[in-house]
mmCIF file of C-alpha atoms in Angstrom:
data_model
loop_
_atom_site.group_PDB
_atom_site.id
_atom_site.type_symbol
_atom_site.label_atom_id
_atom_site.label_comp_id
_atom_site.label_asym_id
_atom_site.label_seq_id
_atom_site.Cartn_x
_atom_site.Cartn_y
_atom_site.Cartn_z
ATOM 1 C CA UNK V 1 14.318 3.192 3.079
ATOM 2 C CA UNK V 2 14.023 -0.172 4.842
ATOM 3 C CA UNK V 3 11.652 -1.366 2.124
ATOM 4 C CA UNK V 4 14.076 -0.291 -0.572
ATOM 5 C CA UNK V 5 16.998 -1.977 1.174
ATOM 6 C CA UNK V 6 14.970 -5.200 1.140
ATOM 7 C CA UNK V 7 14.366 -4.791 -2.613
ATOM 8 C CA UNK V 8 10.749 -3.871 -1.953
ATOM 9 C CA UNK V 9 8.490 -0.941 -2.708
ATOM 10 C CA UNK V 10 6.777 1.351 -0.233
ATOM 11 C CA UNK V 11 3.159 1.987 -1.211
ATOM 12 C CA UNK V 12 0.770 3.656 1.234
ATOM 13 C CA UNK V 13 -3.005 3.810 1.436
ATOM 14 C CA UNK V 14 -4.622 7.024 0.268
ATOM 15 C CA UNK V 15 -7.999 7.271 2.000
ATOM 16 C CA UNK V 16 -10.498 9.834 3.215
ATOM 17 C CA UNK V 17 -11.930 8.319 6.391
ATOM 18 C CA UNK V 18 -13.190 11.544 7.913
ATOM 19 C CA UNK V 19 -13.372 12.291 11.610
ATOM 20 C CA UNK V 20 -15.905 11.294 14.286
ATOM 21 C CA UNK V 21 -19.010 13.444 14.045
ATOM 22 C CA UNK V 22 -22.706 13.610 14.759
ATOM 23 C CA UNK V 23 -24.741 11.418 12.458
ATOM 24 C CA UNK V 24 -27.764 13.726 12.754
ATOM 25 C CA UNK V 25 -25.845 16.375 10.819
ATOM 26 C CA UNK V 26 -25.041 14.314 7.726
ATOM 27 C CA UNK V 27 -25.270 16.275 4.482
ATOM 28 C CA UNK V 28 -24.171 15.918 0.898
ATOM 29 C CA UNK V 29 -20.856 17.314 -0.216
ATOM 30 C CA UNK V 30 -21.291 20.304 -2.472
ATOM 31 C CA UNK V 31 -19.777 20.123 -5.968
ATOM 32 C CA UNK V 32 -17.131 22.627 -4.847
ATOM 33 C CA UNK V 33 -16.251 20.433 -1.871
ATOM 34 C CA UNK V 34 -15.964 17.417 -4.168
ATOM 35 C CA UNK V 35 -13.528 19.284 -6.402
ATOM 36 C CA UNK V 36 -11.513 20.286 -3.324
ATOM 37 C CA UNK V 37 -11.521 16.667 -2.163
ATOM 38 C CA UNK V 38 -10.138 15.521 -5.510
ATOM 39 C CA UNK V 39 -7.289 18.003 -5.187
ATOM 40 C CA UNK V 40 -6.685 16.867 -1.600
ATOM 41 C CA UNK V 41 -6.222 13.286 -2.780
ATOM 42 C CA UNK V 42 -3.828 14.479 -5.473
ATOM 43 C CA UNK V 43 -1.908 16.607 -2.974
ATOM 44 C CA UNK V 44 -1.554 13.579 -0.686
ATOM 45 C CA UNK V 45 -0.206 11.471 -3.539
ATOM 46 C CA UNK V 46 2.276 14.196 -4.479
ATOM 47 C CA UNK V 47 3.481 14.407 -0.881
ATOM 48 C CA UNK V 48 4.006 10.649 -0.877
ATOM 49 C CA UNK V 49 6.028 10.888 -4.085
ATOM 50 C CA UNK V 50 8.084 13.792 -2.737
ATOM 51 C CA UNK V 51 8.798 11.795 0.440
ATOM 52 C CA UNK V 52 10.370 9.008 -1.596
ATOM 53 C CA UNK V 53 7.521 6.527 -1.458
ATOM 54 C CA UNK V 54 6.897 4.415 -4.520
ATOM 55 C CA UNK V 55 3.143 4.695 -4.793
ATOM 56 C CA UNK V 56 -0.301 5.012 -3.254
ATOM 57 C CA UNK V 57 -3.368 2.809 -3.129
ATOM 58 C CA UNK V 58 -6.732 4.564 -3.362
ATOM 59 C CA UNK V 59 -9.059 2.935 -0.840
ATOM 60 C CA UNK V 60 -12.343 2.496 -2.666
ATOM 61 C CA UNK V 61 -13.520 -0.405 -0.499
ATOM 62 C CA UNK V 62 -14.929 -1.138 2.965
ATOM 63 C CA UNK V 63 -17.411 1.714 3.122
ATOM 64 C CA UNK V 64 -14.884 4.549 3.026
ATOM 65 C CA UNK V 65 -15.867 7.708 1.176
ATOM 66 C CA UNK V 66 -14.841 6.599 -2.308
ATOM 67 C CA UNK V 67 -16.772 3.366 -1.754
ATOM 68 C CA UNK V 68 -19.807 5.291 -0.494
ATOM 69 C CA UNK V 69 -19.958 7.138 -3.795
ATOM 70 C CA UNK V 70 -19.938 3.792 -5.651
ATOM 71 C CA UNK V 71 -22.850 2.327 -3.688
ATOM 72 C CA UNK V 72 -26.194 2.467 -5.484
ATOM 73 C CA UNK V 73 -28.186 2.424 -2.245
ATOM 74 C CA UNK V 74 -26.318 5.400 -0.772
ATOM 75 C CA UNK V 75 -25.421 7.600 -3.705
ATOM 76 C CA UNK V 76 -28.685 8.818 -5.179
ATOM 77 C CA UNK V 77 -27.344 12.239 -6.143
ATOM 78 C CA UNK V 78 -28.807 13.816 -9.278
ATOM 79 C CA UNK V 79 -26.050 16.333 -10.023
ATOM 80 C CA UNK V 80 -23.710 14.154 -12.072
ATOM 81 C CA UNK V 81 -21.879 12.722 -9.050
ATOM 82 C CA UNK V 82 -24.318 9.871 -8.439
ATOM 83 C CA UNK V 83 -27.304 7.960 -9.737
ATOM 84 C CA UNK V 84 -26.141 5.701 -12.548
ATOM 85 C CA UNK V 85 -22.789 3.913 -12.496
ATOM 86 C CA UNK V 86 -20.889 6.548 -14.520
ATOM 87 C CA UNK V 87 -22.046 9.154 -12.016
ATOM 88 C CA UNK V 88 -21.254 7.038 -8.968
ATOM 89 C CA UNK V 89 -17.801 6.124 -10.304
ATOM 90 C CA UNK V 90 -17.034 9.701 -11.336
ATOM 91 C CA UNK V 91 -15.338 10.731 -8.082
ATOM 92 C CA UNK V 92 -13.009 7.739 -7.969
ATOM 93 C CA UNK V 93 -12.148 8.145 -11.638
ATOM 94 C CA UNK V 94 -11.486 11.858 -11.280
ATOM 95 C CA UNK V 95 -9.214 11.186 -8.301
ATOM 96 C CA UNK V 96 -7.264 8.635 -10.331
ATOM 97 C CA UNK V 97 -7.032 10.911 -13.363
ATOM 98 C CA UNK V 98 -5.934 13.923 -11.325
ATOM 99 C CA UNK V 99 -3.265 12.004 -9.441
ATOM 100 C CA UNK V 100 -1.945 10.556 -12.674
ATOM 101 C CA UNK V 101 -1.577 14.067 -14.092
ATOM 102 C CA UNK V 102 0.463 15.265 -11.116
ATOM 103 C CA UNK V 103 2.819 12.413 -10.154
ATOM 104 C CA UNK V 104 5.754 10.933 -12.090
ATOM 105 C CA UNK V 105 4.921 8.192 -14.569
ATOM 106 C CA UNK V 106 6.953 5.729 -12.493
ATOM 107 C CA UNK V 107 4.861 6.407 -9.368
ATOM 108 C CA UNK V 108 2.503 3.485 -8.690
ATOM 109 C CA UNK V 109 -1.192 4.282 -8.297
ATOM 110 C CA UNK V 110 -3.499 1.365 -7.514
ATOM 111 C CA UNK V 111 -7.064 1.009 -6.283
ATOM 112 C CA UNK V 112 -8.678 -1.190 -3.670
ATOM 113 C CA UNK V 113 -12.285 -2.164 -4.415
ATOM 114 C CA UNK V 114 -14.969 -4.207 -2.705
ATOM 115 C CA UNK V 115 -16.269 -6.549 -5.389
ATOM 116 C CA UNK V 116 -19.745 -7.242 -4.007
ATOM 117 C CA UNK V 117 -21.999 -6.711 -1.025
ATOM 118 C CA UNK V 118 -20.465 -7.973 2.193
ATOM 119 C CA UNK V 119 -20.909 -8.151 5.934
ATOM 120 C CA UNK V 120 -21.827 -4.482 6.253
ATOM 121 C CA UNK V 121 -21.750 -3.355 2.617
ATOM 122 C CA UNK V 122 -24.798 -3.013 0.395
ATOM 123 C CA UNK V 123 -25.426 -1.383 -2.949
ATOM 124 C CA UNK V 124 -22.485 -3.046 -4.705
ATOM 125 C CA UNK V 125 -22.836 -5.266 -7.769
ATOM 126 C CA UNK V 126 -20.142 -7.529 -9.205
ATOM 127 C CA UNK V 127 -20.659 -6.461 -12.809
ATOM 128 C CA UNK V 128 -20.599 -2.793 -11.836
ATOM 129 C CA UNK V 129 -17.398 -3.353 -9.884
ATOM 130 C CA UNK V 130 -15.844 -4.990 -12.938
ATOM 131 C CA UNK V 131 -16.860 -2.050 -15.132
ATOM 132 C CA UNK V 132 -15.459 0.402 -12.592
ATOM 133 C CA UNK V 133 -12.187 -1.511 -12.502
ATOM 134 C CA UNK V 134 -11.994 -1.446 -16.297
ATOM 135 C CA UNK V 135 -12.537 2.311 -16.329
ATOM 136 C CA UNK V 136 -9.846 2.775 -13.698
ATOM 137 C CA UNK V 137 -7.415 0.776 -15.813
ATOM 138 C CA UNK V 138 -8.211 3.111 -18.709
ATOM 139 C CA UNK V 139 -7.481 6.012 -16.352
ATOM 140 C CA UNK V 140 -4.038 4.666 -15.498
ATOM 141 C CA UNK V 141 -4.441 2.318 -12.529
ATOM 142 C CA UNK V 142 -1.312 0.209 -12.031
ATOM 143 C CA UNK V 143 -3.094 -2.542 -10.091
ATOM 144 C CA UNK V 144 -6.568 -3.511 -8.883
ATOM 145 C CA UNK V 145 -6.790 -4.831 -5.332
ATOM 146 C CA UNK V 146 -9.968 -6.870 -4.821
ATOM 147 C CA UNK V 147 -10.771 -6.796 -1.116
ATOM 148 C CA UNK V 148 -12.744 -9.856 0.004
ATOM 149 C CA UNK V 149 -14.010 -10.710 3.459
ATOM 150 C CA UNK V 150 -13.169 -14.324 2.693
ATOM 151 C CA UNK V 151 -10.944 -14.971 -0.305
ATOM 152 C CA UNK V 152 -11.722 -18.690 -0.117
ATOM 153 C CA UNK V 153 -15.293 -18.163 -1.357
ATOM 154 C CA UNK V 154 -16.575 -17.832 -4.887
ATOM 155 C CA UNK V 155 -18.577 -14.837 -6.043
ATOM 156 C CA UNK V 156 -22.059 -14.391 -4.614
ATOM 157 C CA UNK V 157 -23.467 -13.379 -7.991
ATOM 158 C CA UNK V 158 -21.570 -16.062 -9.916
ATOM 159 C CA UNK V 159 -21.248 -18.969 -7.539
ATOM 160 C CA UNK V 160 -19.244 -21.078 -9.989
ATOM 161 C CA UNK V 161 -16.283 -18.714 -10.258
ATOM 162 C CA UNK V 162 -13.830 -17.001 -7.933
ATOM 163 C CA UNK V 163 -13.554 -13.183 -7.852
ATOM 164 C CA UNK V 164 -9.868 -13.344 -8.773
ATOM 165 C CA UNK V 165 -10.689 -15.157 -11.995
ATOM 166 C CA UNK V 166 -13.520 -12.780 -12.872
ATOM 167 C CA UNK V 167 -11.340 -9.693 -12.454
ATOM 168 C CA UNK V 168 -8.293 -11.265 -14.071
ATOM 169 C CA UNK V 169 -10.288 -12.171 -17.180
ATOM 170 C CA UNK V 170 -11.904 -8.722 -17.379
ATOM 171 C CA UNK V 171 -8.829 -6.519 -16.988
ATOM 172 C CA UNK V 172 -5.766 -5.848 -19.151
ATOM 173 C CA UNK V 173 -3.045 -8.429 -18.692
ATOM 174 C CA UNK V 174 -0.541 -5.720 -17.764
ATOM 175 C CA UNK V 175 -2.600 -4.665 -14.717
ATOM 176 C CA UNK V 176 -2.000 -7.015 -11.755
ATOM 177 C CA UNK V 177 -4.963 -8.276 -9.734
ATOM 178 C CA UNK V 178 -4.438 -8.582 -5.970
ATOM 179 C CA UNK V 179 -6.765 -10.387 -3.563
ATOM 180 C CA UNK V 180 -7.086 -10.204 0.212
ATOM 181 C CA UNK V 181 -9.255 -11.787 2.885
ATOM 182 C CA UNK V 182 -8.430 -14.578 5.354
ATOM 183 C CA UNK V 183 -5.140 -15.417 3.649
ATOM 184 C CA UNK V 184 -2.906 -16.922 6.326
ATOM 185 C CA UNK V 185 -0.778 -19.745 4.968
ATOM 186 C CA UNK V 186 1.422 -20.427 1.980
ATOM 187 C CA UNK V 187 -1.244 -22.800 0.678
ATOM 188 C CA UNK V 188 -3.844 -20.046 0.947
ATOM 189 C CA UNK V 189 -1.657 -17.734 -1.126
ATOM 190 C CA UNK V 190 -1.075 -20.349 -3.802
ATOM 191 C CA UNK V 191 -4.815 -21.009 -3.989
ATOM 192 C CA UNK V 192 -5.348 -17.352 -4.858
ATOM 193 C CA UNK V 193 -2.711 -17.530 -7.575
ATOM 194 C CA UNK V 194 -4.413 -20.631 -8.958
ATOM 195 C CA UNK V 195 -7.704 -18.718 -9.038
ATOM 196 C CA UNK V 196 -6.107 -16.013 -11.173
ATOM 197 C CA UNK V 197 -4.662 -13.473 -8.754
ATOM 198 C CA UNK V 198 -1.220 -12.095 -9.522
ATOM 199 C CA UNK V 199 -0.450 -11.314 -5.880
ATOM 200 C CA UNK V 200 -2.010 -11.446 -2.423
ATOM 201 C CA UNK V 201 -2.324 -8.823 0.280
ATOM 202 C CA UNK V 202 -2.105 -9.550 3.990
ATOM 203 C CA UNK V 203 -3.804 -7.853 6.906
ATOM 204 C CA UNK V 204 -4.120 -9.767 10.155
ATOM 205 C CA UNK V 205 -1.546 -12.355 9.052
ATOM 206 C CA UNK V 206 1.018 -9.582 8.698
ATOM 207 C CA UNK V 207 0.125 -8.320 12.172
ATOM 208 C CA UNK V 208 0.711 -11.658 13.889
ATOM 209 C CA UNK V 209 3.641 -12.608 11.645
ATOM 210 C CA UNK V 210 5.400 -9.431 10.431
ATOM 211 C CA UNK V 211 8.077 -11.431 8.589
ATOM 212 C CA UNK V 212 5.435 -13.504 6.791
ATOM 213 C CA UNK V 213 7.213 -13.611 3.386
ATOM 214 C CA UNK V 214 10.379 -15.014 4.941
ATOM 215 C CA UNK V 215 8.843 -17.270 7.581
ATOM 216 C CA UNK V 216 5.882 -18.649 5.648
ATOM 217 C CA UNK V 217 6.829 -18.473 1.965
ATOM 218 C CA UNK V 218 10.592 -18.848 2.046
ATOM 219 C CA UNK V 219 11.035 -21.110 5.077
ATOM 220 C CA UNK V 220 7.728 -23.002 4.879
ATOM 221 C CA UNK V 221 6.815 -22.358 8.518
ATOM 222 C CA UNK V 222 3.352 -21.695 9.876
ATOM 223 C CA UNK V 223 2.278 -18.159 10.817
ATOM 224 C CA UNK V 224 1.080 -17.282 14.294
ATOM 225 C CA UNK V 225 -2.635 -18.006 14.072
ATOM 226 C CA UNK V 226 -5.389 -16.412 16.154
ATOM 227 C CA UNK V 227 -6.459 -16.260 18.837
ATOM 228 C CA UNK V 228 -3.367 -14.474 20.114
ATOM 229 C CA UNK V 229 -2.736 -12.676 23.370
ATOM 230 C CA UNK V 230 -2.583 -8.925 23.767
ATOM 231 C CA UNK V 231 1.003 -9.331 24.933
ATOM 232 C CA UNK V 232 1.934 -11.123 21.732
ATOM 233 C CA UNK V 233 0.634 -8.115 19.823
ATOM 234 C CA UNK V 234 2.597 -5.745 22.038
ATOM 235 C CA UNK V 235 5.687 -7.847 21.382
ATOM 236 C CA UNK V 236 5.106 -7.083 17.708
ATOM 237 C CA UNK V 237 5.233 -3.349 18.464
ATOM 238 C CA UNK V 238 1.497 -2.712 18.318
ATOM 239 C CA UNK V 239 0.444 0.302 20.350
ATOM 240 C CA UNK V 240 -2.173 -0.051 23.073
ATOM 241 C CA UNK V 241 -4.645 1.731 20.813
ATOM 242 C CA UNK V 242 -3.966 -0.787 18.061
ATOM 243 C CA UNK V 243 -4.244 -3.727 20.485
ATOM 244 C CA UNK V 244 -7.607 -2.413 21.668
ATOM 245 C CA UNK V 245 -8.763 -2.084 18.074
ATOM 246 C CA UNK V 246 -7.756 -5.666 17.260
ATOM 247 C CA UNK V 247 -9.860 -6.904 20.190
ATOM 248 C CA UNK V 248 -12.895 -5.825 18.179
ATOM 249 C CA UNK V 249 -12.254 -8.639 15.703
ATOM 250 C CA UNK V 250 -14.146 -11.717 17.001
ATOM 251 C CA UNK V 251 -11.837 -14.502 18.114
ATOM 252 C CA UNK V 252 -8.624 -12.652 17.276
ATOM 253 C CA UNK V 253 -7.354 -11.675 20.753
ATOM 254 C CA UNK V 254 -7.452 -13.708 23.954
ATOM 255 C CA UNK V 255 -7.655 -12.002 27.290
ATOM 256 C CA UNK V 256 -4.273 -12.133 28.981
ATOM 257 C CA UNK V 257 -5.513 -13.929 32.080
ATOM 258 C CA UNK V 258 -7.704 -16.817 31.023
ATOM 259 C CA UNK V 259 -7.290 -17.607 27.388
ATOM 260 C CA UNK V 260 -10.867 -16.541 26.641
ATOM 261 C CA UNK V 261 -11.449 -14.550 23.474
ATOM 262 C CA UNK V 262 -11.868 -10.855 24.134
ATOM 263 C CA UNK V 263 -15.416 -9.580 23.723
#
């Protein structure tokens, strides 16, 4: 309701992150479990629509389950749910198609993708990611969110071009392209638009500066840049669990007593 009062839209992430388990008991999902998982994603999207939210974003990046299926080095299944790109993209496409069949046409369904290999991601190829994004647009994706560890860098595979431009040129004009990754300032955001992005997404910048659109874009002020103190995060209503999590990001949180970055 607060988002709607501010003339915004409320779109939540739709992700299967699993629960902590024993890595010596890893096994493949059975085809029946995959079908149940697809329905679980659709059920989650329907609940979001029923709750009055405006959309969901399928998280197919960062090593989450949908991303694991896309990775050529991980997904070597031979049952139609892996192997070649159509097989590896099948789960994500089926999730998109099933959600689209069950939610209102006005309900936004987007996808977040990792474009290439990254800090801890392997098995991803830029051209395959582009093809997957094109398929998802055919399946009804309302936007493609290209998640980058550093949005200021060009593609690894095509060093002369930025990922935003590659995706923008490859996808239908009606489907917005969003980029994310180390976007802190107004200038950073405008650089992404110049590269071809239609919008930017914020992570850590929105944590340190929750009113980023007003403070940075509208008023031209600087955001609170890291390193920040744990107390500054608490002042922004982060829980202790969340503060502890943010300390895992190198150089993001100072200790409260000496100004040294938390280890």
